[in-house]
Amino acid sequence: MSAEERPRRTGPSRRTAVLGGLVAAGALAGTTRATWVQATAPDLAGTAQDVAVGGADAAPAVLALALAGLAAALATSLSSRWVRFLTGPVLIAAGLGAGLASLAPLRDPAAAAGSAVAESTGVVGAEVAADATSWPLIALVPAFAVIATGVIVLIAGGSWPVGSRYRSAAVTTAADPAEDPAAAWDALTRGEDPSLAGPDEDEDAPRAGTDPADAPGADGAGTPPQR
């Protein structure tokens, strides 16, 4: 196929989409390690305790969806065009769900910090004073990047090459067992006997590149004189 007949690629390549998805989902997971809510609550002695609540505790769904985005980005590297119809929607859903989940600590920081505060102070149901930091808003950036990656996978995935044609070319091109010992094992795998020679050739047939007149028996040449 000539260069003019080959379909032109539209949009980013598969490698770019995979790397972009991994970076975006990894950054989204990384934001959950930061402090999303600063809370204050009394402990068992009645002393106010300051509790720094991380994103994994304030919005656990964000971390779970980020890991799902990482898995979908890795699956996109498979050389099958139909995979994009699975990984693309998963990336979009993961980014959209993580973005919505990151807004929960902004709407109600005390409720988001409830479980972490109870574990830290040992008091369940205590009055909690909490304020959200800027990290829930920062998490929206990689969440949108995950969504964009999913859209790219759906749109540009149809023009990505499929690796099966390279495997079929390797199978159809067999090496000579006499030149490559490993080819003998390949021949045995295909059910062939590499020890058998090819079709027997007529030894008296003239070889290519020789004059038929020089062949034995041609016009009496090469035969003993008659007495």
GROMACS .gro file of N, CA, C and O in nm, residues 125-166:
model
  168
  125GLY      N    1  -1.992   1.139   6.703
  125GLY     CA    2  -2.105   1.232   6.713
  125GLY      C    3  -2.071   1.362   6.779
  125GLY      O    4  -2.164   1.438   6.815
  126ALA      N    5  -1.943   1.392   6.799
  126ALA     CA    6  -1.906   1.519   6.861
  126ALA      C    7  -1.926   1.634   6.763
  126ALA      O    8  -1.930   1.615   6.641
  127GLU      N    9  -1.941   1.753   6.816
  127GLU     CA   10  -1.957   1.871   6.731
  127GLU      C   11  -1.824   1.903   6.664
  127GLU      O   12  -1.721   1.917   6.730
  128VAL      N   13  -1.828   1.913   6.534
  128VAL     CA   14  -1.706   1.932   6.454
  128VAL      C   15  -1.713   2.066   6.384
  128VAL      O   16  -1.814   2.099   6.320
  129ALA      N   17  -1.606   2.142   6.397
  129ALA     CA   18  -1.590   2.267   6.321
  129ALA      C   19  -1.487   2.241   6.213
  129ALA      O   20  -1.372   2.205   6.243
  130ALA      N   21  -1.525   2.256   6.088
  130ALA     CA   22  -1.437   2.217   5.977
  130ALA      C   23  -1.443   2.321   5.866
  130ALA      O   24  -1.546   2.385   5.844
  131ASP      N   25  -1.332   2.335   5.797
  131ASP     CA   26  -1.322   2.423   5.680
  131ASP      C   27  -1.246   2.347   5.570
  131ASP      O   28  -1.145   2.280   5.598
  132ALA      N   29  -1.294   2.359   5.449
  132ALA     CA   30  -1.229   2.293   5.336
  132ALA      C   31  -1.112   2.376   5.286
  132ALA      O   32  -1.115   2.500   5.289
  133THR      N   33  -1.009   2.309   5.241
  133THR     CA   34  -0.893   2.377   5.182
  133THR      C   35  -0.918   2.394   5.031
  133THR      O   36  -1.026   2.368   4.980
  134SER      N   37  -0.815   2.436   4.962
  134SER     CA   38  -0.828   2.456   4.817
  134SER      C   39  -0.804   2.329   4.737
  134SER      O   40  -0.824   2.327   4.615
  135TRP      N   41  -0.767   2.218   4.801
  135TRP     CA   42  -0.735   2.096   4.729
  135TRP      C   43  -0.855   2.034   4.658
  135TRP      O   44  -0.839   1.976   4.549
  136PRO      N   45  -0.976   2.039   4.713
  136PRO     CA   46  -1.089   1.987   4.635
  136PRO      C   47  -1.107   2.058   4.501
  136PRO      O   48  -1.146   1.993   4.402
  137LEU      N   49  -1.079   2.188   4.497
  137LEU     CA   50  -1.087   2.260   4.370
  137LEU      C   51  -0.971   2.222   4.278
  137LEU      O   52  -0.988   2.212   4.157
  138ILE      N   53  -0.853   2.203   4.337
  138ILE     CA   54  -0.737   2.164   4.256
  138ILE      C   55  -0.761   2.027   4.193
  138ILE      O   56  -0.718   2.000   4.080
  139ALA      N   57  -0.830   1.938   4.263
  139ALA     CA   58  -0.855   1.804   4.210
  139ALA      C   59  -0.944   1.806   4.087
  139ALA      O   60  -0.946   1.709   4.010
  140LEU      N   61  -1.017   1.916   4.066
  140LEU     CA   62  -1.102   1.925   3.948
  140LEU      C   63  -1.020   1.929   3.819
  140LEU      O   64  -1.066   1.884   3.714
  141VAL      N   65  -0.898   1.982   3.826
  141VAL     CA   66  -0.814   1.995   3.706
  141VAL      C   67  -0.778   1.857   3.649
  141VAL      O   68  -0.804   1.828   3.531
  142PRO      N   69  -0.717   1.766   3.729
  142PRO     CA   70  -0.689   1.633   3.671
  142PRO      C   71  -0.816   1.554   3.642
  142PRO      O   72  -0.815   1.468   3.553
  143ALA      N   73  -0.926   1.582   3.713
  143ALA     CA   74  -1.050   1.512   3.682
  143ALA      C   75  -1.099   1.549   3.542
  143ALA      O   76  -1.141   1.461   3.465
  144PHE      N   77  -1.092   1.677   3.508
  144PHE     CA   78  -1.128   1.719   3.373
  144PHE      C   79  -1.031   1.662   3.269
  144PHE      O   80  -1.070   1.631   3.157
  145ALA      N   81  -0.903   1.648   3.305
  145ALA     CA   82  -0.805   1.590   3.213
  145ALA      C   83  -0.837   1.443   3.185
  145ALA      O   84  -0.819   1.395   3.073
  146VAL      N   85  -0.885   1.371   3.285
  146VAL     CA   86  -0.925   1.232   3.264
  146VAL      C   87  -1.044   1.225   3.169
  146VAL      O   88  -1.051   1.139   3.080
  147ILE      N   89  -1.140   1.317   3.187
  147ILE     CA   90  -1.254   1.321   3.096
  147ILE      C   91  -1.209   1.349   2.954
  147ILE      O   92  -1.254   1.285   2.858
  148ALA      N   93  -1.118   1.445   2.937
  148ALA     CA   94  -1.068   1.479   2.804
  148ALA      C   95  -0.997   1.361   2.740
  148ALA      O   96  -1.009   1.337   2.619
  149THR      N   97  -0.923   1.286   2.819
  149THR     CA   98  -0.854   1.168   2.766
  149THR      C   99  -0.954   1.066   2.715
  149THR      O  100  -0.934   1.003   2.609
  150GLY      N  101  -1.062   1.044   2.790
  150GLY     CA  102  -1.165   0.952   2.744
  150GLY      C  103  -1.229   0.995   2.614
  150GLY      O  104  -1.257   0.911   2.526
  151VAL      N  105  -1.252   1.124   2.596
  151VAL     CA  106  -1.309   1.175   2.471
  151VAL      C  107  -1.211   1.153   2.356
  151VAL      O  108  -1.251   1.113   2.245
  152ILE      N  109  -1.082   1.175   2.381
  152ILE     CA  110  -0.981   1.154   2.277
  152ILE      C  111  -0.975   1.008   2.236
  152ILE      O  112  -0.963   0.974   2.118
  153VAL      N  113  -0.984   0.919   2.334
  153VAL     CA  114  -0.980   0.775   2.303
  153VAL      C  115  -1.097   0.735   2.214
  153VAL      O  116  -1.082   0.658   2.118
  154LEU      N  117  -1.215   0.788   2.242
  154LEU     CA  118  -1.332   0.754   2.161
  154LEU      C  119  -1.323   0.811   2.020
  154LEU      O  120  -1.359   0.744   1.923
  155ILE      N  121  -1.274   0.933   2.008
  155ILE     CA  122  -1.273   0.999   1.877
  155ILE      C  123  -1.155   0.952   1.791
  155ILE      O  124  -1.171   0.916   1.675
  156ALA      N  125  -1.035   0.955   1.848
  156ALA     CA  126  -0.915   0.925   1.770
  156ALA      C  127  -0.880   0.778   1.768
  156ALA      O  128  -0.794   0.736   1.689
  157GLY      N  129  -0.944   0.695   1.851
  157GLY     CA  130  -0.907   0.554   1.858
  157GLY      C  131  -0.933   0.477   1.731
  157GLY      O  132  -0.867   0.376   1.705
  158GLY      N  133  -1.027   0.524   1.648
  158GLY     CA  134  -1.055   0.453   1.524
  158GLY      C  135  -0.944   0.458   1.423
  158GLY      O  136  -0.937   0.374   1.333
  159SER      N  137  -0.854   0.556   1.433
  159SER     CA  138  -0.745   0.569   1.336
  159SER      C  139  -0.615   0.506   1.386
  159SER      O  140  -0.514   0.510   1.315
  160TRP      N  141  -0.616   0.448   1.505
  160TRP     CA  142  -0.494   0.386   1.556
  160TRP      C  143  -0.469   0.253   1.488
  160TRP      O  144  -0.562   0.177   1.459
  161PRO      N  145  -0.343   0.219   1.458
  161PRO     CA  146  -0.312   0.092   1.391
  161PRO      C  147  -0.338  -0.027   1.481
  161PRO      O  148  -0.330  -0.016   1.603
  162VAL      N  149  -0.369  -0.138   1.418
  162VAL     CA  150  -0.392  -0.263   1.489
  162VAL      C  151  -0.270  -0.350   1.474
  162VAL      O  152  -0.218  -0.368   1.363
  163GLY      N  153  -0.221  -0.406   1.584
  163GLY     CA  154  -0.097  -0.483   1.580
  163GLY      C  155  -0.110  -0.621   1.522
  163GLY      O  156  -0.011  -0.689   1.505
  164SER      N  157  -0.231  -0.669   1.490
  164SER     CA  158  -0.246  -0.806   1.441
  164SER      C  159  -0.184  -0.826   1.304
  164SER      O  160  -0.139  -0.934   1.271
  165ARG      N  161  -0.178  -0.720   1.222
  165ARG     CA  162  -0.121  -0.738   1.088
  165ARG      C  163   0.028  -0.767   1.093
  165ARG      O  164   0.083  -0.835   1.008
  166TYR      N  165   0.094  -0.714   1.198
  166TYR     CA  166   0.236  -0.743   1.210
  166TYR      C  167   0.257  -0.887   1.255
  166TYR      O  168   0.351  -0.953   1.213
   0.00000   0.00000   0.00000
